[in-house]
PDB file of C-alpha atoms and ligand atoms in Angstrom:
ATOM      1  CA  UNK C   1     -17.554  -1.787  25.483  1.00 96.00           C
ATOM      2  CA  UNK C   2     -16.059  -4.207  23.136  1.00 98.00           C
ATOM      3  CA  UNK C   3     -16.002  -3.852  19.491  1.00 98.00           C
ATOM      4  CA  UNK C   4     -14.248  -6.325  17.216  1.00 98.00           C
ATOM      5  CA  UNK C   5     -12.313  -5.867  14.175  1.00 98.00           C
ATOM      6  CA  UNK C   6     -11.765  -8.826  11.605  1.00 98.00           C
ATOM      7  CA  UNK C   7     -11.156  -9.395   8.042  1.00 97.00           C
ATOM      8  CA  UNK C   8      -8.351 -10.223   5.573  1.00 96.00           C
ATOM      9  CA  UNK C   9      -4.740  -9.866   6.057  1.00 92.00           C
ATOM     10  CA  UNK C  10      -3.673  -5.923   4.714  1.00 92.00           C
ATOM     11  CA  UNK C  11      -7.251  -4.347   4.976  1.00 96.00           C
ATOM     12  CA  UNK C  12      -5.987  -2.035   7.546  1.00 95.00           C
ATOM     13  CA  UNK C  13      -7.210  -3.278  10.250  1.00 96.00           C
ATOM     14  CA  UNK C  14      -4.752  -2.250  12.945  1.00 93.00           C
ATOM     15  CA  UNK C  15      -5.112   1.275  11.610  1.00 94.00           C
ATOM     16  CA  UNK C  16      -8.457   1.446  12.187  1.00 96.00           C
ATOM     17  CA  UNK C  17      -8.679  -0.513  15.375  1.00 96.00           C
ATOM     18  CA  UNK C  18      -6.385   1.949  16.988  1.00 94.00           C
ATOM     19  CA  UNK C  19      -7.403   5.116  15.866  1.00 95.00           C
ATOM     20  CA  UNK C  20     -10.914   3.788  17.612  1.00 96.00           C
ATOM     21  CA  UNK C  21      -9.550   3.132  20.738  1.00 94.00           C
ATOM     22  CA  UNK C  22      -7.574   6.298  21.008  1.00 91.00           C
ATOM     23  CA  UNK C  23     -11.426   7.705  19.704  1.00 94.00           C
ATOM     24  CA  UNK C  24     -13.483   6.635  21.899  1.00 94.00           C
ATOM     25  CA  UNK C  25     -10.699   5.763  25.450  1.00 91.00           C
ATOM     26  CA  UNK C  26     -10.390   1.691  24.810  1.00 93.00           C
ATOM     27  CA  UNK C  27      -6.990  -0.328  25.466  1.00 92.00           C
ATOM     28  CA  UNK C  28      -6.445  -1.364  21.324  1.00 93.00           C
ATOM     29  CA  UNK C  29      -5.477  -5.649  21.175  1.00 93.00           C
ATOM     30  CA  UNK C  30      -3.776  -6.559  18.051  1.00 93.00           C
ATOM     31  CA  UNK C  31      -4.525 -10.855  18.583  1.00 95.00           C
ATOM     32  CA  UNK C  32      -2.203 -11.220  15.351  1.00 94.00           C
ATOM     33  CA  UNK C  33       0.595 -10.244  17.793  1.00 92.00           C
ATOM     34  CA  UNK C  34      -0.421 -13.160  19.978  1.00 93.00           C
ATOM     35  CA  UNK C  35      -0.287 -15.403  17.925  1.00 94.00           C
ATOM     36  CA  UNK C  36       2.881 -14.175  16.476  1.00 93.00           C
ATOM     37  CA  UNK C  37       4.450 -14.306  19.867  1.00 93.00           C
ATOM     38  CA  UNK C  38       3.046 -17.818  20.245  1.00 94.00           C
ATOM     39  CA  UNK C  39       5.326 -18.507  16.585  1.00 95.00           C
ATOM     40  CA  UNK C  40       7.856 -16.588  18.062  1.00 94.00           C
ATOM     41  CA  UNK C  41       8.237 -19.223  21.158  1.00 94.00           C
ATOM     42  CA  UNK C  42       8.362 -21.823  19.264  1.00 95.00           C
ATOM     43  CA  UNK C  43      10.856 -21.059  16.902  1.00 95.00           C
ATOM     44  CA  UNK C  44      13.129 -19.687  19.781  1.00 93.00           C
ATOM     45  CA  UNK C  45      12.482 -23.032  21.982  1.00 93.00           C
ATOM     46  CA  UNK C  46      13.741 -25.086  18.581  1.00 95.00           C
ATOM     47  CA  UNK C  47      10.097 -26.476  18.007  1.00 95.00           C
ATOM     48  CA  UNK C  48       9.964 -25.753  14.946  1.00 97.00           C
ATOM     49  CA  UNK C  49      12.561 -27.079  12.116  1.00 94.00           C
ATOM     50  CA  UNK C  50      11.817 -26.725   8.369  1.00 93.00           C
ATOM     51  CA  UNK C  51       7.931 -25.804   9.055  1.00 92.00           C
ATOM     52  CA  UNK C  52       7.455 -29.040  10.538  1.00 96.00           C
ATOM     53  CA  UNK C  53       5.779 -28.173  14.168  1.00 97.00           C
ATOM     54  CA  UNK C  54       6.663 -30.350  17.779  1.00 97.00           C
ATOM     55  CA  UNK C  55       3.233 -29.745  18.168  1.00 96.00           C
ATOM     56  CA  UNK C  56       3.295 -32.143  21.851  1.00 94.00           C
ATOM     57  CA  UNK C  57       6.544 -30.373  22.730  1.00 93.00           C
ATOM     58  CA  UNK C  58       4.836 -26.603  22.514  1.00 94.00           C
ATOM     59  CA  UNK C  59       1.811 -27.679  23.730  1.00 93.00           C
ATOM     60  CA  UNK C  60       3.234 -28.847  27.001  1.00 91.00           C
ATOM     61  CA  UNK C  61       5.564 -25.464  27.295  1.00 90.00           C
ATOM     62  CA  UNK C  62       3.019 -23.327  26.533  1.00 88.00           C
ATOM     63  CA  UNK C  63       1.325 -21.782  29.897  1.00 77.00           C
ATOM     64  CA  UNK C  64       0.240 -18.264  30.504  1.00 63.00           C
ATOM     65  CA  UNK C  65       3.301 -17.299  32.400  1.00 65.00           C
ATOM     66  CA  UNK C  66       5.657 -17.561  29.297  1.00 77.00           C
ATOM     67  CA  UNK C  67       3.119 -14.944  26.433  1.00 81.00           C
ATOM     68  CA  UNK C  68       1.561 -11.913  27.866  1.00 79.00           C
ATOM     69  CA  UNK C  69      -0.219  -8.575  27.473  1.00 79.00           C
ATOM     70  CA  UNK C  70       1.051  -5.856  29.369  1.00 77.00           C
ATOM     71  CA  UNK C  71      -0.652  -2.968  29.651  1.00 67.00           C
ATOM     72  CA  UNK C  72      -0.168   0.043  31.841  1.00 64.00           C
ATOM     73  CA  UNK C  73      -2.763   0.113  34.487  1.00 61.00           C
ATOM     74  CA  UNK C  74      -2.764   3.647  35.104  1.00 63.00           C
ATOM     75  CA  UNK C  75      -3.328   5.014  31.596  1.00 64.00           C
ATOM     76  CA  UNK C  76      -4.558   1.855  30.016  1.00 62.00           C
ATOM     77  CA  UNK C  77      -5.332   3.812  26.425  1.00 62.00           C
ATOM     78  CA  UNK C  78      -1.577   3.312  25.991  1.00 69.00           C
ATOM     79  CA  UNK C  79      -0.180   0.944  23.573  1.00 75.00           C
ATOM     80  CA  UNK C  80      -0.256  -2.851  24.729  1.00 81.00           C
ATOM     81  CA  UNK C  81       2.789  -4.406  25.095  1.00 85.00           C
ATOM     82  CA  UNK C  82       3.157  -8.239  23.947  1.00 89.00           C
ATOM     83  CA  UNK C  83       5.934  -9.958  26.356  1.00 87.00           C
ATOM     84  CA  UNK C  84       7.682 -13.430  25.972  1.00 88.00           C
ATOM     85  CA  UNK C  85       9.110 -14.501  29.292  1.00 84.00           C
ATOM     86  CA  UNK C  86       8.694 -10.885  30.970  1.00 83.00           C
ATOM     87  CA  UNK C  87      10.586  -9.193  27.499  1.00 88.00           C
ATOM     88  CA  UNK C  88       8.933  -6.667  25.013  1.00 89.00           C
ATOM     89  CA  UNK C  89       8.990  -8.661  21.897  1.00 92.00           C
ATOM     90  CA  UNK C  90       7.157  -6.024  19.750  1.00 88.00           C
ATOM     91  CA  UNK C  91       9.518  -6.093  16.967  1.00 89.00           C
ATOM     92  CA  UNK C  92      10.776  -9.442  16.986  1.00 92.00           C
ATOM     93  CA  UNK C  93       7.159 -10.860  15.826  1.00 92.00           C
ATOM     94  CA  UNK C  94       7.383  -8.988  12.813  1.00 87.00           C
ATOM     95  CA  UNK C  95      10.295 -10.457  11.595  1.00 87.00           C
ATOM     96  CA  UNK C  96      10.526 -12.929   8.245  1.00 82.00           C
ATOM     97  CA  UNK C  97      10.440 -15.587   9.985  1.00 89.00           C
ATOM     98  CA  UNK C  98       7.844 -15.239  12.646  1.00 92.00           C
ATOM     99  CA  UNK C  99       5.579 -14.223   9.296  1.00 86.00           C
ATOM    100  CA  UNK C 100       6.599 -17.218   7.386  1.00 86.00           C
ATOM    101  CA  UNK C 101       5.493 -19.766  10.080  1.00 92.00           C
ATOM    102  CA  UNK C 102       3.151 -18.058  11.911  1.00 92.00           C
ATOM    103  CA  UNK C 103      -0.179 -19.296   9.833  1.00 89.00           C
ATOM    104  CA  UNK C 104       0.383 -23.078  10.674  1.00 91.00           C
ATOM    105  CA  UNK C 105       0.809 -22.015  14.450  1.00 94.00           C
ATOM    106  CA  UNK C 106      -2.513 -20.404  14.231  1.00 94.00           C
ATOM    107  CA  UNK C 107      -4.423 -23.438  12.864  1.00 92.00           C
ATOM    108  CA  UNK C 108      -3.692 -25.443  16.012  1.00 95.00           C
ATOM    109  CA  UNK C 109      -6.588 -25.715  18.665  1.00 95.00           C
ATOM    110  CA  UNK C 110      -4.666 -25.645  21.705  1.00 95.00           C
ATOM    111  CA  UNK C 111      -3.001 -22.995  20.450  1.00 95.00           C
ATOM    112  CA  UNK C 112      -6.032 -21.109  19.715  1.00 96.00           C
ATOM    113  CA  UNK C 113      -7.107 -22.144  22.943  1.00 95.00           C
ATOM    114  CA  UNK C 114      -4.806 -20.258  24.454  1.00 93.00           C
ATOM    115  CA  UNK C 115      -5.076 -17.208  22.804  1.00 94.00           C
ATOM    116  CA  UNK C 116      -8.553 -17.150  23.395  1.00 95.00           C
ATOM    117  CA  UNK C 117      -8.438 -17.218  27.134  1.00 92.00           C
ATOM    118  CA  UNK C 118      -5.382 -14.404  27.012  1.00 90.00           C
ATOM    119  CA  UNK C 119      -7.753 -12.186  24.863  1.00 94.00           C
ATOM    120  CA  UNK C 120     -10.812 -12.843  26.972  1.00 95.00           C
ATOM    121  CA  UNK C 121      -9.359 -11.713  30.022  1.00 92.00           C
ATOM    122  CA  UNK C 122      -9.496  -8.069  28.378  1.00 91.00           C
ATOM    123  CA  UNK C 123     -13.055  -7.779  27.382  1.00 93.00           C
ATOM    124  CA  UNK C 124     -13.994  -6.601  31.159  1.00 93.00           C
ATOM    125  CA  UNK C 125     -11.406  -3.422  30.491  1.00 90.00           C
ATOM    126  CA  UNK C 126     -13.103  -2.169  27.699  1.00 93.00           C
ATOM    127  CA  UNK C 127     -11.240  -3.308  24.266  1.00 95.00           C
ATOM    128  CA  UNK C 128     -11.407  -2.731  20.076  1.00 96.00           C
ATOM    129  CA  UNK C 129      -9.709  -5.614  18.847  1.00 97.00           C
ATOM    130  CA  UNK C 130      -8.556  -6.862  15.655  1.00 97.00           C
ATOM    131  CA  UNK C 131      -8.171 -10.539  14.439  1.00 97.00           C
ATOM    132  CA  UNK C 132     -10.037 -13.156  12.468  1.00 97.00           C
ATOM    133  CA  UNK C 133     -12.225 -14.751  14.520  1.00 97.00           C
ATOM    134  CA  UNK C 134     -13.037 -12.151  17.346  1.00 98.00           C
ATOM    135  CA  UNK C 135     -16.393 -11.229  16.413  1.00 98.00           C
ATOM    136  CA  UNK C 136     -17.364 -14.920  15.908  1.00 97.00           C
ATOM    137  CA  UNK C 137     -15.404 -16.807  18.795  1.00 97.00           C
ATOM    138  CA  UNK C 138     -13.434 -14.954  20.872  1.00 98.00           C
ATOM    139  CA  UNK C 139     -16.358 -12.146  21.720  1.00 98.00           C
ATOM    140  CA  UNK C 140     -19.204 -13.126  19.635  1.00 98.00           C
ATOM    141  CA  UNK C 141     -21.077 -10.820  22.084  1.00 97.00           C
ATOM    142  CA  UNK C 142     -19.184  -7.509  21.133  1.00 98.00           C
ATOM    143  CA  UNK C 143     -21.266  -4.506  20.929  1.00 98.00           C
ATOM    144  CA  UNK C 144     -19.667  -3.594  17.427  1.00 98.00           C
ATOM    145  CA  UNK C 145     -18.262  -5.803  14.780  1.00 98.00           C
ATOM    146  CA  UNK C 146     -16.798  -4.471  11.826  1.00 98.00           C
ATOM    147  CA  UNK C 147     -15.444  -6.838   8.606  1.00 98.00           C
ATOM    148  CA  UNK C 148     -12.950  -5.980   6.677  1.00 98.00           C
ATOM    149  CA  UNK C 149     -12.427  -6.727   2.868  1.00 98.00           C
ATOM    150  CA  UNK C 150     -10.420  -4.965   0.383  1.00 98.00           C
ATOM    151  CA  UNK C 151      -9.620  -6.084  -3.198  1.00 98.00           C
ATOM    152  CA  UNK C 152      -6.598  -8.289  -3.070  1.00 98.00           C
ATOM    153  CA  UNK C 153      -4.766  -6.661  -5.593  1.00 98.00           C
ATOM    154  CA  UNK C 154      -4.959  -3.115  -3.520  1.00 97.00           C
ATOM    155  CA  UNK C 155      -3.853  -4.953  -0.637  1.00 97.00           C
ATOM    156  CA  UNK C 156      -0.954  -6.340  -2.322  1.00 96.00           C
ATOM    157  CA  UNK C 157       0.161  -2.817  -3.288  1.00 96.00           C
ATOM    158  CA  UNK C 158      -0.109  -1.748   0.036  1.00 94.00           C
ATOM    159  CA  UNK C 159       2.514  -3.878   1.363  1.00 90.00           C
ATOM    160  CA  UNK C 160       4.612  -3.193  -1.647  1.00 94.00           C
ATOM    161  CA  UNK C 161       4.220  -0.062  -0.982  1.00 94.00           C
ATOM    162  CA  UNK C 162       4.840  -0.486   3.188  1.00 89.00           C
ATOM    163  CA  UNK C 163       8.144  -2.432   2.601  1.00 88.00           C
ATOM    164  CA  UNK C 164       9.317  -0.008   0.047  1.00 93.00           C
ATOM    165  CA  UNK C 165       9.186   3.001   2.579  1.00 94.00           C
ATOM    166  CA  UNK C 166      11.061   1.364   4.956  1.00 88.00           C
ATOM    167  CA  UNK C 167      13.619   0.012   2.203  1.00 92.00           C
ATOM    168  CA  UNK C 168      13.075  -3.003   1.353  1.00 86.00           C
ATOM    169  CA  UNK C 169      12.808  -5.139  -1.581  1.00 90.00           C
ATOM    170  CA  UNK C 170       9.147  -5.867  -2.933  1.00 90.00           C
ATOM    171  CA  UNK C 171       8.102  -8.052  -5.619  1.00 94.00           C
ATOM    172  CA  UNK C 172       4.388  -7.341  -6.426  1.00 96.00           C
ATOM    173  CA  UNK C 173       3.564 -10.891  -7.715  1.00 96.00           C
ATOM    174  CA  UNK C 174       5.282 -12.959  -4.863  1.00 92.00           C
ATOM    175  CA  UNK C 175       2.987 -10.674  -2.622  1.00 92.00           C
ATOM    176  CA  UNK C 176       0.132 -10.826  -4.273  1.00 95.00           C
ATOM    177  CA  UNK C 177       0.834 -15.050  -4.394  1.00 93.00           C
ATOM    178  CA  UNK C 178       1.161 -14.593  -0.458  1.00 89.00           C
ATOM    179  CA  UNK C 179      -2.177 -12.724  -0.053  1.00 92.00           C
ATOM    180  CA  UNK C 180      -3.541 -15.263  -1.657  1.00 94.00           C
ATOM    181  CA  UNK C 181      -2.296 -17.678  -0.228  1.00 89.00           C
ATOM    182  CA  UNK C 182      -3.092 -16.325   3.498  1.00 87.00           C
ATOM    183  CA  UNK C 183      -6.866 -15.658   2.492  1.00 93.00           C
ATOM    184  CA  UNK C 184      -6.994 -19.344   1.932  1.00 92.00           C
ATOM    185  CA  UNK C 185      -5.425 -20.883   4.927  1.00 88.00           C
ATOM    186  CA  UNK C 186      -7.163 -18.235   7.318  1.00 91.00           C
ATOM    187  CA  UNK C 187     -10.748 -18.755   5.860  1.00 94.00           C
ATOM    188  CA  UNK C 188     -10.432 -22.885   5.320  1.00 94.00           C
ATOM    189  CA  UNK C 189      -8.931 -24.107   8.438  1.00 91.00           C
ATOM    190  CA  UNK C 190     -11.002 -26.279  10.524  1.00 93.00           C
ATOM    191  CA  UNK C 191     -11.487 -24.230  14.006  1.00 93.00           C
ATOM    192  CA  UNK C 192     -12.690 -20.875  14.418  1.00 94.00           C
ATOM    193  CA  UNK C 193     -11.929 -20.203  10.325  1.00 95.00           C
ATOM    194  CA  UNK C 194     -12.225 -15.871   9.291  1.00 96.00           C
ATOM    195  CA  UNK C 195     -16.056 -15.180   7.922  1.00 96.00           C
ATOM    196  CA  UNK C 196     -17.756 -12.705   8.926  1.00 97.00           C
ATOM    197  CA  UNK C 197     -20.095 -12.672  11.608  1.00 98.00           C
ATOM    198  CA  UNK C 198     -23.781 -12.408  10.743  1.00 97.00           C
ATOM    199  CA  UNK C 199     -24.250  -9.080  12.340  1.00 97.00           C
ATOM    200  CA  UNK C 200     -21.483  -7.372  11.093  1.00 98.00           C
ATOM    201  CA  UNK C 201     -20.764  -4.832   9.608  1.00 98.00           C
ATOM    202  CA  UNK C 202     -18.700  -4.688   6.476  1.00 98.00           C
ATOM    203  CA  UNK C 203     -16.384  -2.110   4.894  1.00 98.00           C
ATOM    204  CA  UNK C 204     -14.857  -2.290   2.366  1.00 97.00           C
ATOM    205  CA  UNK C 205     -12.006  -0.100   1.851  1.00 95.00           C
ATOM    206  CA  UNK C 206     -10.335  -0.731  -1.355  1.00 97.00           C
ATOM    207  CA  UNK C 207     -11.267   3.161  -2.442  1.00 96.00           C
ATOM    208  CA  UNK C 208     -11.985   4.734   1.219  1.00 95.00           C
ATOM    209  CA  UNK C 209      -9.099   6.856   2.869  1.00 94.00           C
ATOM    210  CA  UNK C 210      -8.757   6.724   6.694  1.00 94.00           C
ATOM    211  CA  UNK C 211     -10.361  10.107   7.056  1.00 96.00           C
ATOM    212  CA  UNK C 212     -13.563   8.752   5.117  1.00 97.00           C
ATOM    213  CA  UNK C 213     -13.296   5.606   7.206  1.00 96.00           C
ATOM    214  CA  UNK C 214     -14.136   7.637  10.457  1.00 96.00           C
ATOM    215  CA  UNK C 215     -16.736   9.445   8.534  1.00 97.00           C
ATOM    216  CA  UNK C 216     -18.464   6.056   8.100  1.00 97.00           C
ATOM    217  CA  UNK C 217     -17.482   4.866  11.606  1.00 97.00           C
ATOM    218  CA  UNK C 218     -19.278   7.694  12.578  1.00 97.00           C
ATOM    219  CA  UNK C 219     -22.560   7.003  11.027  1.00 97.00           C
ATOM    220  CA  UNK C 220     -22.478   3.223  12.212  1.00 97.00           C
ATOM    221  CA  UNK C 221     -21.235   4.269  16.030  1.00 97.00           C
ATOM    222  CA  UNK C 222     -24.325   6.576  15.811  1.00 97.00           C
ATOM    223  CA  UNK C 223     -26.658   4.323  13.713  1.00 96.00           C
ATOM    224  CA  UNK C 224     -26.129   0.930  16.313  1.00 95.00           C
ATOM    225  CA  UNK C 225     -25.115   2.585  19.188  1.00 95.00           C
ATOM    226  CA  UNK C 226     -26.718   5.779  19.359  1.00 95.00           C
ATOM    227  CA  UNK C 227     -22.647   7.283  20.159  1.00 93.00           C
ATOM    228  CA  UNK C 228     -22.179  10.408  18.648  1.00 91.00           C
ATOM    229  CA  UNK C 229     -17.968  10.415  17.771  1.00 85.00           C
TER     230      UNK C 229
HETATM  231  O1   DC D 301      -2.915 -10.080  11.533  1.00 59.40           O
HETATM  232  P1   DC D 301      -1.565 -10.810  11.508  1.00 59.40           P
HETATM  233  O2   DC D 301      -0.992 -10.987  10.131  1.00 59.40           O
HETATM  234  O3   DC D 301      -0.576 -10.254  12.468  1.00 59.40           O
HETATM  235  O4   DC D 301      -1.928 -12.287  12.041  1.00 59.40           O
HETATM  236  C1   DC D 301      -0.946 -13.269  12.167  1.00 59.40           C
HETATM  237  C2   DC D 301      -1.550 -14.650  11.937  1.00 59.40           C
HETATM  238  O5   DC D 301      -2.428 -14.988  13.002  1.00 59.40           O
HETATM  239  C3   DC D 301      -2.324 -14.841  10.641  1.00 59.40           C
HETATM  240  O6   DC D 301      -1.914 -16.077  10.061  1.00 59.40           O
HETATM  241  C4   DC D 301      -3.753 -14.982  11.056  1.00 59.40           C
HETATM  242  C5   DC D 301      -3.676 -15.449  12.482  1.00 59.40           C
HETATM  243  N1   DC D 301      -4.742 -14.917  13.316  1.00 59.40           N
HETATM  244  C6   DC D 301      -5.788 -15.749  13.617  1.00 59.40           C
HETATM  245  O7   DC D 301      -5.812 -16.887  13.172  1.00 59.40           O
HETATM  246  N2   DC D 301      -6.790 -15.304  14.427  1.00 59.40           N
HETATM  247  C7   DC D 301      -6.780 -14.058  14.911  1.00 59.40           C
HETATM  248  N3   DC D 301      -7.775 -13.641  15.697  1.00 59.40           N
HETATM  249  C8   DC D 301      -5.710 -13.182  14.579  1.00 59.40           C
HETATM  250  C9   DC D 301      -4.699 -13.639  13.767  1.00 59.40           C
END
């Protein structure tokens, strides 16, 4: 079973996608982290200075030995680990920086090439994953896809909010300015841009707790799948 998870940055999504895996026994793929570790590379390899990407430079560095998934074959409903050159880079790719650059990276076909074929190589296992495009490009055959939308205000808060509990400083407008600012470069670049796929299905979550969530997950596992949760 595959069922794919996209929608705007901050609408939960990795929540969600996770607490369905554990649900219903699927390995949970966060293809953010991919791409992240893809940003990650580069910056570490010096390719890129000042946001301006050596886009002929990564492309020729990057091959499938360097960025993996690993995943323990055994138990494969525990937490998939993202790898750059055989290390656990987890939570390196949530750093400032990697966040800061990571966009541009994303926008870049052989990049998202890439990706694409990493991710693929999953469906087979049994997978919910979360992204932008995965209902549309990367599985557009999923038996379940679910969109994501929130208000962008609320989802601004909520990462105030995040970066508050764990002590940092948060300026409401400068995030808000960033939500923004990521809606518009994920849903206008030229391959494999977020929208939602045409037989989606979309929550919005700007009101709904988790707990509610997987009320409603419940009625749509049931409704399109006939799965009772
Ligand atoms: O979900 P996130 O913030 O970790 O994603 C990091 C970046 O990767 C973000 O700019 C969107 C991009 N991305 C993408 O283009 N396609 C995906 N399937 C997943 C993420």
């Amino acid at each position: 079973m595959i069922i794919a998870i996209d929608g705007y940055s901050s609408t939960g999504k990795s929540t969600f996608a996770k607490l369905i895996a554990d649900r219903l026994g699927l390995i949970y793929l966060d293809s953010g982290a991919i791409y992240r570790a893809v940003t990650l590379f580069a910056l570490q390899r010096g390719y890129i200075v000042d946001k301006v990407i050596d886009t002929g430079a990564l492309e020729a560095d990057l091959a499938a030995d360097k960025v993996e998934i690993s995943y323990n074959r055994d138990n494969p409903q525990d937490k998939a680990e993202i790898c750059l050159n055989g290390e656990n880079v987890e939570s390196q790719i949530r750093l400032l920086d990697v966040s800061n650059n990571v966009s541009p990276i994303a926008t870049l076909p052989f990049v998202r090439n890439f990706v694409d074929s990493l991710l693929r190589g999953y469906g087979p296992l049994g997978v919910v994953m979360d992204g932008r495009d995965i209902g549309t490009a990367v599985f557009p055959e999923a038996d379940l896809k679910i969109f994501m939308v929130a208000d962008a205000k609320i989802r601004a808060q909520r990462r105030v909010d995040q970066l508050r509990a764990k002590g940092e400083e948060a300026d409401f407008d400068e995030i808000y300015r960033n939500v923004l600012e990521r809606d518009y470069i994920d849903s206008h670049r030229e391959m494999n841009p977020l929208r939602q796929a045409e037989d989606a299905v979309v929550l919005d979550n700007s009101y709904v707790s988790v707990d509610q969530q997987m009320i409603w997950l419940g009625w749509v596992l049931k409704a399109k799948l006939n799965i009772e949760l």
